GROMACS .gro file of C-alpha atoms in nm:
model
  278
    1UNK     CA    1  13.249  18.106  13.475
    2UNK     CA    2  13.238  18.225  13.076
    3UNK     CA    3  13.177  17.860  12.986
    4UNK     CA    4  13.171  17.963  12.578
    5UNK     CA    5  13.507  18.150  12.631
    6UNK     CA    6  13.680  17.906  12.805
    7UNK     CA    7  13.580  17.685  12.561
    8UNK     CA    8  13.670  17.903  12.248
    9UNK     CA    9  14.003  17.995  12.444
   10UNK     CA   10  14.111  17.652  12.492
   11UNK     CA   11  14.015  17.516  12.138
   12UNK     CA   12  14.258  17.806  11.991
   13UNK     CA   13  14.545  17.708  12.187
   14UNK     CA   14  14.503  17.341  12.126
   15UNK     CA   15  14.512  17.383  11.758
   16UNK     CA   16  14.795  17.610  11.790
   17UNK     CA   17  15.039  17.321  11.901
   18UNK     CA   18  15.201  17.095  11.675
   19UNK     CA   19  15.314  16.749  11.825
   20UNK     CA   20  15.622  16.782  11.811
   21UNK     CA   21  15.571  17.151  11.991
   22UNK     CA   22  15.505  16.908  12.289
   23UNK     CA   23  15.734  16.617  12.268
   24UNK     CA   24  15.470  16.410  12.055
   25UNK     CA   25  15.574  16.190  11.765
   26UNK     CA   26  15.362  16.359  11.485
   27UNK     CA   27  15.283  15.968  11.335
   28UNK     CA   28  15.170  15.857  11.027
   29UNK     CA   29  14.742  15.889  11.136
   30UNK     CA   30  14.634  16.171  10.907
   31UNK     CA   31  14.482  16.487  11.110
   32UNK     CA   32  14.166  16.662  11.012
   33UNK     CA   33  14.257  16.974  11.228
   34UNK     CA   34  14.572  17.121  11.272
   35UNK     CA   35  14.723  17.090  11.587
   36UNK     CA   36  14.642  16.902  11.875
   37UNK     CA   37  14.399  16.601  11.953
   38UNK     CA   38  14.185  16.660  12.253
   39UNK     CA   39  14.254  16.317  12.414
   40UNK     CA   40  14.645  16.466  12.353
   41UNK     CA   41  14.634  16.733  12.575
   42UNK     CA   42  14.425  16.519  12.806
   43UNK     CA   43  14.681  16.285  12.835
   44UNK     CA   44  14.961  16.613  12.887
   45UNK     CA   45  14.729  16.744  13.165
   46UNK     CA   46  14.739  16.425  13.327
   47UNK     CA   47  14.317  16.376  13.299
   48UNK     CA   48  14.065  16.145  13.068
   49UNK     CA   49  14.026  16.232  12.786
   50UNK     CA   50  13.648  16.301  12.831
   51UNK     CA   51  13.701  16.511  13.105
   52UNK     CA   52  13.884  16.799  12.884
   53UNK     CA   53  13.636  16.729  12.579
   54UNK     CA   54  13.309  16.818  12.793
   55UNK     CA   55  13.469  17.124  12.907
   56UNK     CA   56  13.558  17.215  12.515
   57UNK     CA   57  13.185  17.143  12.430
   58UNK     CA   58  13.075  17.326  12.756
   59UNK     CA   59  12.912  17.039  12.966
   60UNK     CA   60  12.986  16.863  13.272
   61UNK     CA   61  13.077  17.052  13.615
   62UNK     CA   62  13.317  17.333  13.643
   63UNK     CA   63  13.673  17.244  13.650
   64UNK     CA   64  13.873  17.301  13.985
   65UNK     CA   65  14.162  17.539  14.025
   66UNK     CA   66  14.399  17.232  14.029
   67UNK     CA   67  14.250  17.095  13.681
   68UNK     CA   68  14.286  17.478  13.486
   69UNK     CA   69  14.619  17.464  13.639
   70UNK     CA   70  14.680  17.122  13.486
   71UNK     CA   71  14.570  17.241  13.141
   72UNK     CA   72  14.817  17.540  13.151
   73UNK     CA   73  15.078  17.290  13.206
   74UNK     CA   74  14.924  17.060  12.934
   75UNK     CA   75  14.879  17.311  12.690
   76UNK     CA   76  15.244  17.508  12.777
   77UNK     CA   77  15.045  17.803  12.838
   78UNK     CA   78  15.247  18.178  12.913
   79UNK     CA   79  15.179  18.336  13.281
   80UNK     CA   80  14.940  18.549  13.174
   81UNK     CA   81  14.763  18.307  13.013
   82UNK     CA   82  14.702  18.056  13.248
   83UNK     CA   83  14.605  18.351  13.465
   84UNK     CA   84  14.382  18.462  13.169
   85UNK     CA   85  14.237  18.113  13.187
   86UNK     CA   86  14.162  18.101  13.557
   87UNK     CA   87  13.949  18.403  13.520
   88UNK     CA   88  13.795  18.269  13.195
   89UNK     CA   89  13.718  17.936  13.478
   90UNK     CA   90  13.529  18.178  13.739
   91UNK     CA   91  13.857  18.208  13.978
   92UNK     CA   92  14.146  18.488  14.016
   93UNK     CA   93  14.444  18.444  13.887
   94UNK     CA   94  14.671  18.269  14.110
   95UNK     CA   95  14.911  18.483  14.312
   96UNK     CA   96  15.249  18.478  14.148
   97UNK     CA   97  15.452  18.556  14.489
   98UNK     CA   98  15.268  18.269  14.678
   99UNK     CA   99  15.234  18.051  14.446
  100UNK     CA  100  15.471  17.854  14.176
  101UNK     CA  101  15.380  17.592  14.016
  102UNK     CA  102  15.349  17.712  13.669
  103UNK     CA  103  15.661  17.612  13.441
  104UNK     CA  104  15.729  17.888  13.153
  105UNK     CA  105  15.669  17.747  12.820
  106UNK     CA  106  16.000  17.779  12.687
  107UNK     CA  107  16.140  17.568  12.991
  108UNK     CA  108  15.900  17.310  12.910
  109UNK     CA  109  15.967  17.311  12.583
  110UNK     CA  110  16.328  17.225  12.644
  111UNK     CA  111  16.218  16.938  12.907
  112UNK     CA  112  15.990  16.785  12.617
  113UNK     CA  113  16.311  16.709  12.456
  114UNK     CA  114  16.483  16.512  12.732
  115UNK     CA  115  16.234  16.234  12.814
  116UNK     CA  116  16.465  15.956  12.823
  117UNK     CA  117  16.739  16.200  13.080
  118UNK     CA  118  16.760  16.248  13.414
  119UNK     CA  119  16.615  16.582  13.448
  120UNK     CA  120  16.372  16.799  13.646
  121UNK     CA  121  16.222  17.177  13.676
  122UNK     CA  122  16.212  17.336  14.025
  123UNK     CA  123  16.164  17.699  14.089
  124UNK     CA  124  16.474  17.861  14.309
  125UNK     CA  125  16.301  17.764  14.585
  126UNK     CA  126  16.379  17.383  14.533
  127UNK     CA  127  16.009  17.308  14.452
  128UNK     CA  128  16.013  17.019  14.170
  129UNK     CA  129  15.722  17.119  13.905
  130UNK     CA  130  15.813  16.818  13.688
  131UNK     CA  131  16.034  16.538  13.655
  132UNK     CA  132  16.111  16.287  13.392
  133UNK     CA  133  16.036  15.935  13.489
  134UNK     CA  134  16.405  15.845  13.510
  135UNK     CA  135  16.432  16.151  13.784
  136UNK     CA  136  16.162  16.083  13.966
  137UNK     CA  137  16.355  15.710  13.990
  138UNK     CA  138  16.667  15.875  14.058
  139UNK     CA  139  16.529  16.132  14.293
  140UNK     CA  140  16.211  16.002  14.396
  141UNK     CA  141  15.892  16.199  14.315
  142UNK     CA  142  15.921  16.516  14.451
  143UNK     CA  143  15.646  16.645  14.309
  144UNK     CA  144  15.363  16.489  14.565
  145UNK     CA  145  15.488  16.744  14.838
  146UNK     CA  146  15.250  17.033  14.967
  147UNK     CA  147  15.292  17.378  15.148
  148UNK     CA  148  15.601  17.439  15.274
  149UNK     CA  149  15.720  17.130  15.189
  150UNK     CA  150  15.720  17.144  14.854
  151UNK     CA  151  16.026  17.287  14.878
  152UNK     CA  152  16.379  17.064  14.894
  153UNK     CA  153  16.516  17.365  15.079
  154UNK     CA  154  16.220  17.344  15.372
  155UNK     CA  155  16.245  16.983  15.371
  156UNK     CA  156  16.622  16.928  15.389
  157UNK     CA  157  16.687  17.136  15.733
  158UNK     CA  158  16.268  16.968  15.901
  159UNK     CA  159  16.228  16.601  15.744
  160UNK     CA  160  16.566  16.359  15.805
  161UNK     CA  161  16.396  16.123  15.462
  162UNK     CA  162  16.524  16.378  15.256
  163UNK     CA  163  16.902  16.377  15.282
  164UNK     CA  164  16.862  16.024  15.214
  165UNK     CA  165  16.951  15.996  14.901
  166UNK     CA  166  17.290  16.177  14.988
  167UNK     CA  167  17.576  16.035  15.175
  168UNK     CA  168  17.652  16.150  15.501
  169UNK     CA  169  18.015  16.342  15.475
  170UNK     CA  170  17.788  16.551  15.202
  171UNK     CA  171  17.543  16.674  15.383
  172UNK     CA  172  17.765  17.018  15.511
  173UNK     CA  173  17.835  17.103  15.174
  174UNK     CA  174  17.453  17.068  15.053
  175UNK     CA  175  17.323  17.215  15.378
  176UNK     CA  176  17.553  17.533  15.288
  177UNK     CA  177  17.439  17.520  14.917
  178UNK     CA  178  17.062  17.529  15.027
  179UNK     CA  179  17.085  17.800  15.268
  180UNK     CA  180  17.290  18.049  14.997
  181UNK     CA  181  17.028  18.006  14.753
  182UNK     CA  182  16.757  18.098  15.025
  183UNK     CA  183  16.932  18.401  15.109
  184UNK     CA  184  16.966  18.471  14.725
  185UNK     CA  185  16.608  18.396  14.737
  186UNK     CA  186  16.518  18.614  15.042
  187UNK     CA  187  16.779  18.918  14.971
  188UNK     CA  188  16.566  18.949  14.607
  189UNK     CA  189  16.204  18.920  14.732
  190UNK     CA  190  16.201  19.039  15.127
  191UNK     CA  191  16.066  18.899  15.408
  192UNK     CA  192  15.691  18.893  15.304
  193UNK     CA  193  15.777  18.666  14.999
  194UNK     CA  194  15.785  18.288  15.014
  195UNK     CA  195  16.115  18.283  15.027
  196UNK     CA  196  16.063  18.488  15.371
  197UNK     CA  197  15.793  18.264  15.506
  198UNK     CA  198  16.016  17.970  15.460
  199UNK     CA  199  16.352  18.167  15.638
  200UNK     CA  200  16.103  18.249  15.890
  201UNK     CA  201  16.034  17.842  15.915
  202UNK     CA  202  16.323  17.753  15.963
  203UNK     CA  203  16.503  17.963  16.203
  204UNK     CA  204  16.247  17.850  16.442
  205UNK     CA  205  16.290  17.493  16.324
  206UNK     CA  206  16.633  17.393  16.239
  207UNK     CA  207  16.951  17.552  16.503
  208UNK     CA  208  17.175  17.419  16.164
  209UNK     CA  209  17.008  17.667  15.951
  210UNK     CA  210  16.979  17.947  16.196
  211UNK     CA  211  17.378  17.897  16.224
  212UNK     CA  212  17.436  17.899  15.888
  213UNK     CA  213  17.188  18.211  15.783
  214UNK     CA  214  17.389  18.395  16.055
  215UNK     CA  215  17.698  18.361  15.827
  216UNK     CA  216  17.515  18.522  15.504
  217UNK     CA  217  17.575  18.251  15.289
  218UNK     CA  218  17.641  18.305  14.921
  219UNK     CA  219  17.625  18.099  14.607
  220UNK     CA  220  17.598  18.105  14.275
  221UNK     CA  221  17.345  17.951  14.030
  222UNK     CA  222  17.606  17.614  13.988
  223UNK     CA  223  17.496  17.260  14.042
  224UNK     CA  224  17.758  17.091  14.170
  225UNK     CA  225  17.891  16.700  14.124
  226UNK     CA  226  17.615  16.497  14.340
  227UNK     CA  227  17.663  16.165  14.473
  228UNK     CA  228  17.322  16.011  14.514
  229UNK     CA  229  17.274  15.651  14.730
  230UNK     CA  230  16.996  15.453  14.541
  231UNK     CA  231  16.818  15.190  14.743
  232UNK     CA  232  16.865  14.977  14.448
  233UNK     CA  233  17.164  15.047  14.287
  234UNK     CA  234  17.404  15.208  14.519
  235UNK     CA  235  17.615  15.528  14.510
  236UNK     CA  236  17.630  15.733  14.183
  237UNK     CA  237  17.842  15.983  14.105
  238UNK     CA  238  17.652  16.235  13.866
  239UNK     CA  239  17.715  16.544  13.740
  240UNK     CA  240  17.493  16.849  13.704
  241UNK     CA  241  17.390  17.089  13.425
  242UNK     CA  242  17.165  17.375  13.493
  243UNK     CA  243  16.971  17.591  13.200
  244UNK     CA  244  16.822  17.884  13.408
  245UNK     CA  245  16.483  18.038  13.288
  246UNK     CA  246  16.559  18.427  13.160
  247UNK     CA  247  16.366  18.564  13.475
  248UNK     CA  248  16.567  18.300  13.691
  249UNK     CA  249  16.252  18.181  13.889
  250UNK     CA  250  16.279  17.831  13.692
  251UNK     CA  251  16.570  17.583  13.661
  252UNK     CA  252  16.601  17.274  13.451
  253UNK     CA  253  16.861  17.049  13.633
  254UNK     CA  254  17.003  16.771  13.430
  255UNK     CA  255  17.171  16.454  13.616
  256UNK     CA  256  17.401  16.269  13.393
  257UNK     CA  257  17.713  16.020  13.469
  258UNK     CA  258  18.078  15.969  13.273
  259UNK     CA  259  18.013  15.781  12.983
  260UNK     CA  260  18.201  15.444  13.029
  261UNK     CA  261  18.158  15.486  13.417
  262UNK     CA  262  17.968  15.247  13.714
  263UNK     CA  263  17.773  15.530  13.760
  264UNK     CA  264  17.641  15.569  13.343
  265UNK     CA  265  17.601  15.180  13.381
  266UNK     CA  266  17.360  15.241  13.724
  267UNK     CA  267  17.187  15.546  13.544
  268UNK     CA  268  17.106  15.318  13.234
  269UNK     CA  269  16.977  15.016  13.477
  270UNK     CA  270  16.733  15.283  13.662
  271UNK     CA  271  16.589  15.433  13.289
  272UNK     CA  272  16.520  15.055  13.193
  273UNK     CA  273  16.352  15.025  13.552
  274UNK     CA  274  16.143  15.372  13.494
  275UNK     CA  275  16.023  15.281  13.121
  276UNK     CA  276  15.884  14.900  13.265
  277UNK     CA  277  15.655  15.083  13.560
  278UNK     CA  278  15.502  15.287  13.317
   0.00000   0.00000   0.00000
């Protein structure tokens, strides 16, 4: 671990982001420095804000994988620089074909925008790397998952909790949605990608996928209408954009209703709900 250049590398990237760069109100506190406070892109990594200021004045122990990877997100950092930071840390740089958990700075730049919206970022695996908080109310967090289960697409044909949220008569129609983008998936990368060692998964796990992989599903990139059963306030009827990253391993999906509608009334109920439990 290059303690110094972590240190130096991580100052210079802080004071290259503006507030509003992040989402931030810029507010009416003069700043000595340009760009960001440290206890700011504490607070974006999701850590105290002494925690990231002993590792910027090269004290305390020597942050974990999961923390650098936390800081990348924090600090919108490119590919190769969070893997340029992992070395900087003392580790390699995480395995892009394993692992994906990284979202691209421009995509998070967009999300940054839409904190009061339904919206999330999942790779085309169906693994959600961040939600809003009205998402993660509409959805549920989907972001606590690990291994295979991080992804929607595992979990959907193995775990009965997550079709949930969907009413029954849907489930063919999602079921046949999933499986096309895995074979999208699959078709791209081969069989020793993650995409593989999921299809592997599943065709010993699930006869309804098997059946449906034998039938080469395809789909396109389109999120369809979804009808999502809320414990609390019933059935909405939502539509679906999707912005798709240039190198189309990163989708932003945002869930909105018919102005006017139930459904708009439900969605605004659940945002008041998600703003009180923070």
């Amino acid at each position: 671990m290059d303690r110094a250049r972590l240190a130096e590398f991580l100052r210079s990237r802080r004071e290259a982001l503006q507030p509003e760069d992040v989402g931030l109100p810029r507010g009416h506190r003069r700043r000595r420095t340009g760009g960001l406070r440290r206890e700011e892109v504490a607070a974006l990594s999701d850590m105290s804000a002494d925690y990231y200021s002993r590792i910027e004045q090269q004290r305390g122990p020597r942050p974990s994988e999961q923390m650098l990877a936390s800081i990348a997100r924090g600090l919108r950092l490119s590919v190769a620089e969070r893997d340029h930071l992992f070395r900087l840390g003392g580790y390699p740089a995480p395995q892009r074909i394993r692992r994906n958990d990284h979202v691209n700075p421009g995509m998070m730049r967009v999300f940054d925008g839409l904190g009061d919206v339904a919206a999330q970022v999942v790779s085309d695996l169906g693994e959600t790397l961040t939600q809003t908080r009205l998402a993660s109310a509409l959805l549920g967090d989907d972001t606590r998952h690990t291994g295979l289960a991080r992804s929607l697409h595992y979990r959907w044909f193995t775990d009965p909790d997550s079709r949930r949220i969907h009413p029954e008569q849907d489930h063919p129609t999602q079921s046949r949605i999933i499986a096309a983008d895995l074979h999208r998936a699959y078709t791209r990368d081969g069989r020793d990608s993650r995409a593989g060692e999921i299809v592997h998964a599943l065709l010993t796990q699930s006869a309804e996928f098997a059946e449906l992989w034998r039938e080469h599903p395809v789909a396109g990139a389109y999120c369809a209408p979804k009808r999502i059963r809320h414990p609390h306030v019933g059935l909405l009827e939502l539509h679906c954009q999707v912005l798709v990253d240039p190198d189309q391993s990163q989708l932003l999906q945002v869930f909105t209703a018919t102005p006017g509608s139930e459904s708009h009334d439900k969605l605004r109920l659940l945002s008041v709900v998600a703003g009180q439990s923070i």
